[in-house]
mmCIF file of N, CA and C in Angstrom:
data_model
loop_
_atom_site.group_PDB
_atom_site.id
_atom_site.type_symbol
_atom_site.label_atom_id
_atom_site.label_comp_id
_atom_site.label_asym_id
_atom_site.label_seq_id
_atom_site.Cartn_x
_atom_site.Cartn_y
_atom_site.Cartn_z
ATOM 1 N N UNK A 1 61.518 -41.602 1.849
ATOM 2 C CA UNK A 1 61.245 -42.680 3.177
ATOM 3 C C UNK A 1 62.613 -43.934 3.157
ATOM 4 N N UNK A 2 62.986 -43.461 4.812
ATOM 5 C CA UNK A 2 63.942 -44.537 4.533
ATOM 6 C C UNK A 2 63.795 -46.086 5.264
ATOM 7 N N UNK A 3 64.272 -47.256 4.866
ATOM 8 C CA UNK A 3 64.005 -48.333 5.137
ATOM 9 C C UNK A 3 64.933 -48.504 6.850
ATOM 10 N N UNK A 4 64.293 -49.434 7.548
ATOM 11 C CA UNK A 4 65.302 -49.702 8.382
ATOM 12 C C UNK A 4 66.947 -49.937 8.182
ATOM 13 N N UNK A 5 67.505 -49.733 8.934
ATOM 14 C CA UNK A 5 69.102 -50.330 8.394
ATOM 15 C C UNK A 5 69.833 -49.386 7.058
ATOM 16 N N UNK A 6 68.925 -48.704 6.376
ATOM 17 C CA UNK A 6 69.404 -47.480 5.556
ATOM 18 C C UNK A 6 70.331 -46.506 5.854
ATOM 19 N N UNK A 7 71.114 -46.284 5.753
ATOM 20 C CA UNK A 7 72.419 -44.939 6.287
ATOM 21 C C UNK A 7 71.913 -44.212 5.260
ATOM 22 N N UNK A 8 72.169 -42.879 5.799
ATOM 23 C CA UNK A 8 72.382 -41.306 4.553
ATOM 24 C C UNK A 8 73.443 -40.623 5.219
ATOM 25 N N UNK A 9 74.394 -40.462 4.358
ATOM 26 C CA UNK A 9 75.655 -39.441 4.733
ATOM 27 C C UNK A 9 75.072 -37.871 4.082
ATOM 28 N N UNK A 10 74.947 -36.633 4.637
ATOM 29 C CA UNK A 10 75.221 -35.602 3.669
ATOM 30 C C UNK A 10 76.043 -34.568 3.970
ATOM 31 N N UNK A 11 77.176 -34.794 2.871
ATOM 32 C CA UNK A 11 78.628 -33.605 3.159
ATOM 33 C C UNK A 11 78.024 -32.498 3.428
ATOM 34 N N UNK A 12 78.588 -31.397 4.081
ATOM 35 C CA UNK A 12 78.443 -29.678 4.063
ATOM 36 C C UNK A 12 79.804 -29.245 3.687
ATOM 37 N N UNK A 13 79.531 -28.056 3.048
ATOM 38 C CA UNK A 13 80.640 -27.814 2.516
ATOM 39 C C UNK A 13 81.071 -26.756 3.694
ATOM 40 N N UNK A 14 82.398 -26.369 4.176
ATOM 41 C CA UNK A 14 82.716 -25.518 5.358
ATOM 42 C C UNK A 14 81.697 -24.275 5.822
ATOM 43 N N UNK A 15 81.826 -24.277 6.526
ATOM 44 C CA UNK A 15 81.072 -22.663 7.231
ATOM 45 C C UNK A 15 79.331 -23.043 7.104
ATOM 46 N N UNK A 16 78.659 -24.265 6.551
ATOM 47 C CA UNK A 16 77.440 -24.401 6.807
ATOM 48 C C UNK A 16 76.794 -25.300 7.414
ATOM 49 N N UNK A 17 75.470 -24.992 7.967
ATOM 50 C CA UNK A 17 74.423 -25.759 9.270
ATOM 51 C C UNK A 17 73.973 -26.274 8.404
ATOM 52 N N UNK A 18 72.871 -27.037 9.203
ATOM 53 C CA UNK A 18 72.052 -27.651 8.799
ATOM 54 C C UNK A 18 70.748 -28.233 10.246
ATOM 55 N N UNK A 19 69.953 -28.492 9.568
ATOM 56 C CA UNK A 19 68.938 -28.560 10.953
ATOM 57 C C UNK A 19 68.250 -29.943 10.460
ATOM 58 N N UNK A 20 68.166 -30.901 11.503
ATOM 59 C CA UNK A 20 67.550 -32.088 11.074
ATOM 60 C C UNK A 20 66.079 -32.671 11.718
ATOM 61 N N UNK A 21 65.180 -33.179 10.854
ATOM 62 C CA UNK A 21 64.033 -33.032 11.463
ATOM 63 C C UNK A 21 63.144 -34.122 11.466
ATOM 64 N N UNK A 22 63.072 -35.152 12.149
ATOM 65 C CA UNK A 22 62.452 -36.463 11.826
ATOM 66 C C UNK A 22 61.156 -36.594 11.730
ATOM 67 N N UNK A 23 60.247 -36.656 10.727
ATOM 68 C CA UNK A 23 58.971 -36.043 10.231
ATOM 69 C C UNK A 23 57.944 -37.407 10.654
ATOM 70 N N UNK A 24 58.846 -38.574 11.035
ATOM 71 C CA UNK A 24 57.911 -40.098 11.149
ATOM 72 C C UNK A 24 59.242 -40.728 11.473
ATOM 73 N N UNK A 25 58.994 -41.683 12.654
ATOM 74 C CA UNK A 25 59.860 -42.916 12.644
ATOM 75 C C UNK A 25 61.344 -42.919 13.984
ATOM 76 N N UNK A 26 62.122 -43.445 13.436
ATOM 77 C CA UNK A 26 63.036 -43.402 14.187
ATOM 78 C C UNK A 26 65.080 -43.691 13.806
ATOM 79 N N UNK A 27 65.905 -42.743 14.030
ATOM 80 C CA UNK A 27 67.067 -43.098 13.484
ATOM 81 C C UNK A 27 67.950 -42.552 14.486
ATOM 82 N N UNK A 28 69.384 -43.474 14.347
ATOM 83 C CA UNK A 28 70.654 -43.281 14.899
ATOM 84 C C UNK A 28 71.248 -42.180 14.736
ATOM 85 N N UNK A 29 71.098 -40.815 15.270
ATOM 86 C CA UNK A 29 72.360 -39.523 14.681
ATOM 87 C C UNK A 29 73.309 -39.364 16.109
ATOM 88 N N UNK A 30 74.815 -39.864 15.432
ATOM 89 C CA UNK A 30 75.828 -39.954 16.206
ATOM 90 C C UNK A 30 75.131 -40.797 17.317
ATOM 91 N N UNK A 31 75.436 -40.293 18.785
ATOM 92 C CA UNK A 31 74.924 -41.404 19.930
ATOM 93 C C UNK A 31 73.859 -41.198 19.915
ATOM 94 N N UNK A 32 73.156 -40.495 19.370
ATOM 95 C CA UNK A 32 71.545 -40.000 20.042
ATOM 96 C C UNK A 32 70.368 -40.707 19.098
ATOM 97 N N UNK A 33 69.579 -41.619 19.733
ATOM 98 C CA UNK A 33 68.409 -42.088 19.129
ATOM 99 C C UNK A 33 67.068 -40.440 18.810
ATOM 100 N N UNK A 34 66.990 -40.505 18.076
ATOM 101 C CA UNK A 34 65.536 -39.125 17.701
ATOM 102 C C UNK A 34 64.730 -40.174 17.386
ATOM 103 N N UNK A 35 63.531 -39.427 17.700
ATOM 104 C CA UNK A 35 61.822 -40.080 17.232
ATOM 105 C C UNK A 35 61.254 -39.440 16.464
ATOM 106 N N UNK A 36 59.816 -39.655 16.481
ATOM 107 C CA UNK A 36 58.926 -38.587 15.413
ATOM 108 C C UNK A 36 58.731 -37.496 16.308
ATOM 109 N N UNK A 37 59.190 -35.935 15.347
ATOM 110 C CA UNK A 37 59.316 -34.951 16.037
ATOM 111 C C UNK A 37 60.055 -34.485 16.569
ATOM 112 N N UNK A 38 61.276 -34.548 16.601
ATOM 113 C CA UNK A 38 62.641 -34.507 17.061
ATOM 114 C C UNK A 38 63.159 -34.046 16.137
ATOM 115 N N UNK A 39 64.207 -32.981 16.597
ATOM 116 C CA UNK A 39 64.934 -32.191 15.923
ATOM 117 C C UNK A 39 66.673 -32.017 16.078
ATOM 118 N N UNK A 40 67.527 -31.859 15.436
ATOM 119 C CA UNK A 40 68.895 -31.435 16.024
ATOM 120 C C UNK A 40 69.842 -30.118 15.031
ATOM 121 N N UNK A 41 70.183 -29.310 15.409
ATOM 122 C CA UNK A 41 71.102 -28.599 15.207
ATOM 123 C C UNK A 41 72.476 -28.916 14.755
ATOM 124 N N UNK A 42 73.237 -28.706 13.442
ATOM 125 C CA UNK A 42 74.075 -29.466 13.136
ATOM 126 C C UNK A 42 75.246 -28.004 12.488
ATOM 127 N N UNK A 43 76.123 -27.724 13.605
ATOM 128 C CA UNK A 43 76.924 -26.711 12.705
ATOM 129 C C UNK A 43 78.414 -27.465 13.080
ATOM 130 N N UNK A 44 79.481 -26.698 12.218
ATOM 131 C CA UNK A 44 80.604 -27.056 12.567
ATOM 132 C C UNK A 44 81.208 -28.729 12.460
ATOM 133 N N UNK A 45 80.755 -29.267 11.509
ATOM 134 C CA UNK A 45 80.496 -30.943 11.147
ATOM 135 C C UNK A 45 80.754 -31.028 9.855
ATOM 136 N N UNK A 46 81.851 -31.677 9.346
ATOM 137 C CA UNK A 46 81.866 -31.988 7.530
ATOM 138 C C UNK A 46 80.703 -32.547 7.254
ATOM 139 N N UNK A 47 79.727 -33.273 7.928
ATOM 140 C CA UNK A 47 78.857 -34.387 7.306
ATOM 141 C C UNK A 47 77.525 -34.304 8.417
ATOM 142 N N UNK A 48 76.575 -34.835 8.029
ATOM 143 C CA UNK A 48 75.319 -34.889 8.644
ATOM 144 C C UNK A 48 75.158 -36.576 8.614
ATOM 145 N N UNK A 49 75.276 -37.845 9.474
ATOM 146 C CA UNK A 49 75.258 -38.954 8.896
ATOM 147 C C UNK A 49 74.094 -39.497 10.258
ATOM 148 N N UNK A 50 73.287 -40.399 9.498
ATOM 149 C CA UNK A 50 71.985 -41.100 10.410
ATOM 150 C C UNK A 50 72.014 -42.319 9.835
ATOM 151 N N UNK A 51 71.595 -43.274 10.471
ATOM 152 C CA UNK A 51 70.730 -45.031 10.346
ATOM 153 C C UNK A 51 69.401 -45.370 10.700
ATOM 154 N N UNK A 52 68.613 -45.234 9.493
ATOM 155 C CA UNK A 52 67.311 -45.086 10.151
ATOM 156 C C UNK A 52 66.961 -47.091 11.161
ATOM 157 N N UNK A 53 66.085 -46.590 12.058
ATOM 158 C CA UNK A 53 65.941 -47.670 13.015
ATOM 159 C C UNK A 53 64.131 -48.082 12.767
ATOM 160 N N UNK A 54 63.975 -47.752 12.086
ATOM 161 C CA UNK A 54 62.316 -48.167 11.940
ATOM 162 C C UNK A 54 62.225 -47.353 9.816
ATOM 163 N N UNK A 55 61.331 -47.632 9.496
ATOM 164 C CA UNK A 55 61.114 -46.934 8.358
ATOM 165 C C UNK A 55 60.571 -45.468 8.911
ATOM 166 N N UNK A 56 61.595 -44.512 8.370
ATOM 167 C CA UNK A 56 62.261 -43.008 8.978
ATOM 168 C C UNK A 56 61.577 -41.925 7.775
ATOM 169 N N UNK A 57 61.138 -41.015 7.656
ATOM 170 C CA UNK A 57 60.906 -39.832 6.903
ATOM 171 C C UNK A 57 61.779 -38.554 7.594
ATOM 172 N N UNK A 58 62.752 -37.959 6.631
ATOM 173 C CA UNK A 58 63.350 -36.634 7.469
ATOM 174 C C UNK A 58 63.532 -35.497 6.498
ATOM 175 N N UNK A 59 64.079 -34.601 7.038
ATOM 176 C CA UNK A 59 63.786 -33.284 6.162
ATOM 177 C C UNK A 59 64.650 -32.848 7.027
ATOM 178 N N UNK A 60 65.564 -32.215 5.916
ATOM 179 C CA UNK A 60 67.338 -31.835 6.362
ATOM 180 C C UNK A 60 67.098 -30.241 5.482
ATOM 181 N N UNK A 61 67.102 -29.658 6.233
ATOM 182 C CA UNK A 61 67.560 -27.757 5.868
ATOM 183 C C UNK A 61 68.733 -27.531 5.979
ATOM 184 N N UNK A 62 69.498 -26.988 4.876
ATOM 185 C CA UNK A 62 70.679 -26.344 4.649
ATOM 186 C C UNK A 62 70.242 -25.147 4.941
ATOM 187 N N UNK A 63 70.985 -24.252 6.391
ATOM 188 C CA UNK A 63 70.567 -23.169 7.085
ATOM 189 C C UNK A 63 71.605 -22.374 5.995
ATOM 190 N N UNK A 64 72.724 -22.561 5.404
ATOM 191 C CA UNK A 64 73.957 -21.762 5.023
ATOM 192 C C UNK A 64 74.589 -21.599 6.245
ATOM 193 N N UNK A 65 75.608 -20.394 6.273
ATOM 194 C CA UNK A 65 76.235 -20.092 7.500
ATOM 195 C C UNK A 65 75.678 -19.585 8.453
ATOM 196 N N UNK A 66 76.219 -19.994 9.333
ATOM 197 C CA UNK A 66 75.900 -19.210 11.319
ATOM 198 C C UNK A 66 75.708 -18.048 11.076
ATOM 199 N N UNK A 67 74.849 -16.927 11.488
ATOM 200 C CA UNK A 67 74.115 -15.293 11.131
ATOM 201 C C UNK A 67 75.841 -15.153 11.998
ATOM 202 N N UNK A 68 76.014 -15.762 12.836
ATOM 203 C CA UNK A 68 77.222 -14.737 13.741
ATOM 204 C C UNK A 68 78.492 -14.185 12.463
ATOM 205 N N UNK A 69 78.442 -15.003 11.243
ATOM 206 C CA UNK A 69 79.575 -14.725 10.322
ATOM 207 C C UNK A 69 79.274 -13.740 9.367
ATOM 208 N N UNK A 70 77.718 -13.655 9.303
ATOM 209 C CA UNK A 70 77.539 -12.717 8.112
ATOM 210 C C UNK A 70 77.357 -11.284 8.479
ATOM 211 N N UNK A 71 77.592 -10.615 7.697
ATOM 212 C CA UNK A 71 77.474 -9.127 7.835
ATOM 213 C C UNK A 71 76.193 -8.203 8.368
ATOM 214 N N UNK A 72 76.232 -7.782 9.427
ATOM 215 C CA UNK A 72 75.106 -7.031 10.019
ATOM 216 C C UNK A 72 74.127 -5.552 8.937
ATOM 217 N N UNK A 73 72.948 -5.738 8.823
ATOM 218 C CA UNK A 73 72.730 -5.093 8.134
ATOM 219 C C UNK A 73 72.034 -4.030 8.796
ATOM 220 N N UNK A 74 73.222 -2.810 8.683
ATOM 221 C CA UNK A 74 72.873 -1.611 9.843
ATOM 222 C C UNK A 74 71.668 -0.566 9.411
ATOM 223 N N UNK A 75 71.311 -0.151 9.619
ATOM 224 C CA UNK A 75 69.803 0.526 9.428
ATOM 225 C C UNK A 75 68.625 -0.252 9.258
ATOM 226 N N UNK A 76 68.744 -1.486 9.563
ATOM 227 C CA UNK A 76 67.554 -2.606 9.195
ATOM 228 C C UNK A 76 66.580 -2.099 10.900
ATOM 229 N N UNK A 77 65.417 -2.138 10.471
ATOM 230 C CA UNK A 77 64.141 -1.789 11.410
ATOM 231 C C UNK A 77 64.440 -2.974 12.432
#
């Protein structure tokens, strides 16, 4: 849980992507204000940075490399 004014930075390795979901609260992400239920996909960035504007709960999922860079599974159903 983040308190108002808390700033969080999550570093990303090259080629990694993430999904940020606001479970509850409000936070600034880049130039965007996210509210309860909002989400944002992050690709081609070095870090995810956000600041809580009120008491906020977030979920940050590390999705790995974009699927376009992964080898195709030939013969998969």
